[in-house]
Amino acid sequence: MLPELATPAALGGLALGYALGSIPFGLILTKFAGLGDVRAIGSGNIGATNVLRTGRKGLAAATLLGDALKGTAAVLIACQLGEGPALAAGLGAFLGHLFPIWLGFKGGKGVATFIGVLLAFSPPALAVFAAIWLGLAFALKYSSLAALAASAATPLALWALGAPAQALLFLLLGLLLWWKHAPNIRRLASGTEGRIGQKG
């Protein structure tokens, strides 16, 4: 049975998740480092992969960590109120990262926040995601392709682990992630997608 989502607690979880998810760590960290607006280079994204194109691996790692942990924090806070609020907070965090109000609703593509939300719900499913991502990223050097494949496998992993409500959440998050990666998919098809470590 799916948890109740149309409750004040769940709506509160959604709002909390959105507030945390909308913090643009990639933009904040690169500006503080004196690198200007990260949206002006590479893919124009505010996420860790594009921050890496500045050549600053430490900043990219910090961006990845911040974007992931904001999703983890949202779920862990909201789970004190039950599974419904936790699921809503995970959705809110992901939507906040994709569509932050502070940046005119033009945010990142969600991979790190997807990972952070998954960490809060199911470390075993995260291990499946990580194995697929790392294997493909190491072999092919395409972060986007690795993320797309890993996100597609996540709902199946959660379903197999006996978490149908979480599987449905990550099916929705995965569809949004694929939609945000439409330009990457076109570049992958044409052979023009940037590789991991390639500078802008």
Coordinates of C-alpha atoms in Angstrom, one line a residue:
M1 CA 0.0 0.0 0.0
L2 CA 1.3 3.5 -0.9
P3 CA 1.6 6.1 1.9
E4 CA -0.7 9.0 2.1
L5 CA 0.8 12.0 0.3
A6 CA -2.0 14.6 0.4
T7 CA -1.6 15.5 4.0
P8 CA -0.3 18.7 5.7
A9 CA 2.8 16.8 6.8
A10 CA 3.6 15.6 3.3
L11 CA 3.0 19.1 1.9
G12 CA 5.4 20.4 4.6
G13 CA 7.9 17.8 3.5
L14 CA 7.6 18.9 -0.1
A15 CA 8.2 22.5 0.9
L16 CA 11.2 21.7 3.1
G17 CA 12.6 19.6 0.3
Y18 CA 12.2 22.3 -2.3
A19 CA 13.8 24.9 0.0
L20 CA 16.9 22.8 0.6
G21 CA 17.0 21.5 -3.0
S22 CA 17.0 24.9 -4.5
I23 CA 20.4 25.9 -3.0
P24 CA 22.7 26.2 -6.0
F25 CA 26.0 24.9 -4.6
G26 CA 27.8 24.9 -7.9
L27 CA 27.0 28.5 -8.6
I28 CA 27.8 29.7 -5.1
L29 CA 31.1 27.8 -4.8
T30 CA 32.5 28.9 -8.1
K31 CA 31.6 32.5 -7.5
F32 CA 33.2 32.5 -4.1
A33 CA 36.3 30.9 -5.7
G34 CA 36.5 33.8 -8.2
L35 CA 35.7 31.8 -11.2
G36 CA 32.6 33.8 -12.3
D37 CA 29.4 32.2 -13.3
V38 CA 29.7 28.5 -14.0
R39 CA 26.7 28.7 -16.3
A40 CA 28.9 30.6 -18.9
I41 CA 31.1 27.5 -19.6
G42 CA 30.7 24.0 -20.9
S43 CA 27.1 22.8 -20.8
G44 CA 25.9 25.8 -18.9
N45 CA 24.8 23.6 -16.0
I46 CA 25.3 24.4 -12.3
G47 CA 26.2 20.8 -11.4
A48 CA 29.4 19.1 -10.5
T49 CA 30.3 17.8 -13.9
N50 CA 30.2 21.3 -15.4
V51 CA 32.1 22.7 -12.3
L52 CA 34.8 20.1 -13.1
R53 CA 35.3 21.8 -16.5
T54 CA 36.8 24.7 -14.7
G55 CA 39.7 22.4 -13.8
R56 CA 39.0 22.7 -10.1
K57 CA 38.5 19.2 -8.9
G58 CA 38.0 20.2 -5.3
L59 CA 35.2 22.6 -6.2
A60 CA 33.5 19.9 -8.3
A61 CA 33.7 17.4 -5.4
A62 CA 32.3 20.0 -3.0
T63 CA 29.5 20.8 -5.4
L64 CA 28.7 17.1 -5.8
L65 CA 28.7 16.7 -2.0
G66 CA 26.5 19.7 -1.4
D67 CA 24.0 18.9 -4.1
A68 CA 23.7 15.3 -2.8
L69 CA 23.5 16.0 0.9
K70 CA 20.7 18.6 0.5
G71 CA 18.6 15.8 -0.8
T72 CA 19.7 13.4 2.0
A73 CA 19.0 16.1 4.7
A74 CA 15.5 16.8 3.3
V75 CA 14.5 13.2 3.5
L76 CA 16.0 12.5 6.9
I77 CA 14.3 15.5 8.4
A78 CA 11.0 14.7 6.9
C79 CA 11.1 11.0 7.7
Q80 CA 10.5 11.9 11.4
L81 CA 6.9 12.5 10.3
G82 CA 6.5 9.3 8.3
E83 CA 7.1 7.8 4.9
G84 CA 4.7 10.1 3.0
P85 CA 6.4 13.3 4.1
A86 CA 9.8 11.7 3.4
L87 CA 8.8 10.8 -0.1
A88 CA 7.4 14.3 -0.6
A89 CA 10.6 15.8 0.7
G90 CA 12.7 13.7 -1.7
L91 CA 10.5 14.9 -4.6
G92 CA 10.7 18.5 -3.4
A93 CA 14.5 18.4 -3.1
F94 CA 14.8 17.1 -6.6
L95 CA 12.4 19.7 -8.0
G96 CA 14.2 22.4 -6.1
H97 CA 17.5 21.5 -7.7
L98 CA 15.9 21.3 -11.2
F99 CA 13.8 24.4 -10.9
P100 CA 15.2 26.8 -8.2
I101 CA 13.2 29.9 -7.7
W102 CA 16.4 31.9 -7.1
L103 CA 17.7 31.2 -10.6
G104 CA 14.5 31.8 -12.5
F105 CA 13.6 28.1 -12.3
K106 CA 16.6 27.2 -14.4
G107 CA 18.7 24.8 -12.3
G108 CA 20.8 21.6 -12.6
K109 CA 20.0 18.2 -14.1
G110 CA 19.6 16.5 -10.8
V111 CA 22.1 13.6 -10.7
A112 CA 23.8 14.5 -7.4
T113 CA 20.5 15.3 -5.7
F114 CA 19.0 12.0 -7.1
I115 CA 22.0 10.2 -5.4
G116 CA 21.5 12.1 -2.1
V117 CA 17.8 11.2 -1.9
L118 CA 18.6 7.6 -2.8
L119 CA 21.2 7.5 0.0
A120 CA 18.6 8.5 2.5
F121 CA 16.1 5.9 1.4
S122 CA 18.2 2.9 0.4
P123 CA 22.0 2.5 0.6
P124 CA 21.7 -0.9 -1.2
A125 CA 19.9 0.6 -4.2
L126 CA 22.5 3.4 -4.1
A127 CA 25.2 0.7 -4.4
V128 CA 23.5 -0.6 -7.6
F129 CA 23.4 3.0 -9.0
A130 CA 27.1 3.6 -8.1
A131 CA 28.3 0.3 -9.6
I132 CA 26.5 1.1 -12.9
W133 CA 27.6 4.7 -13.0
L134 CA 31.2 4.0 -12.1
G135 CA 31.5 1.2 -14.6
L136 CA 30.2 3.1 -17.5
A137 CA 31.9 6.4 -16.5
F138 CA 35.3 4.7 -16.3
A139 CA 34.8 2.8 -19.5
L140 CA 33.2 5.5 -21.7
K141 CA 34.1 8.8 -19.9
Y142 CA 30.5 10.1 -20.4
S143 CA 29.0 11.2 -17.1
S144 CA 25.6 11.8 -18.7
L145 CA 25.4 8.3 -20.2
A146 CA 26.4 6.7 -17.0
A147 CA 23.9 8.7 -15.0
L148 CA 21.1 7.9 -17.5
A149 CA 21.7 4.2 -17.3
A150 CA 22.1 4.1 -13.5
S151 CA 18.9 6.1 -13.0
A152 CA 17.0 3.8 -15.2
A153 CA 18.1 0.8 -13.1
T154 CA 17.2 2.4 -9.8
P155 CA 13.4 1.9 -9.7
L156 CA 14.0 -1.8 -10.6
A157 CA 16.5 -2.2 -7.8
L158 CA 14.1 -0.6 -5.3
W159 CA 11.2 -2.8 -6.5
A160 CA 13.4 -5.9 -6.1
L161 CA 14.4 -4.7 -2.6
G162 CA 10.7 -4.6 -1.6
A163 CA 10.2 -0.8 -1.6
P164 CA 7.4 -0.1 -4.2
A165 CA 6.6 3.4 -3.0
Q166 CA 10.3 4.4 -3.3
A167 CA 10.5 2.7 -6.7
L168 CA 7.6 4.8 -7.9
L169 CA 9.2 8.0 -6.6
F170 CA 12.5 7.2 -8.4
L171 CA 10.7 6.3 -11.6
L172 CA 9.3 9.8 -11.5
L173 CA 12.7 11.3 -10.6
G174 CA 14.3 9.2 -13.3
L175 CA 11.9 10.5 -16.0
L176 CA 12.6 14.1 -14.9
L177 CA 16.3 13.4 -15.0
W178 CA 16.1 12.0 -18.5
W179 CA 14.0 14.9 -19.7
K180 CA 16.6 17.4 -18.3
H181 CA 19.3 15.4 -20.1
A182 CA 17.6 15.7 -23.5
P183 CA 20.4 17.9 -24.9
N184 CA 23.0 15.4 -23.6
I185 CA 21.1 12.6 -25.3
R186 CA 21.2 14.5 -28.6
R187 CA 24.9 15.2 -28.2
L188 CA 25.6 11.6 -27.4
A189 CA 23.8 10.6 -30.5
S190 CA 25.8 13.0 -32.6
G191 CA 29.1 12.3 -30.9
T192 CA 29.6 15.8 -29.6
E193 CA 28.9 15.2 -25.9
G194 CA 31.7 16.4 -23.5
R195 CA 33.7 13.8 -21.7
I196 CA 34.5 13.7 -18.0
G197 CA 37.4 16.0 -17.2
Q198 CA 37.1 18.0 -20.4
K199 CA 37.4 21.7 -19.8
G200 CA 34.9 24.2 -21.0

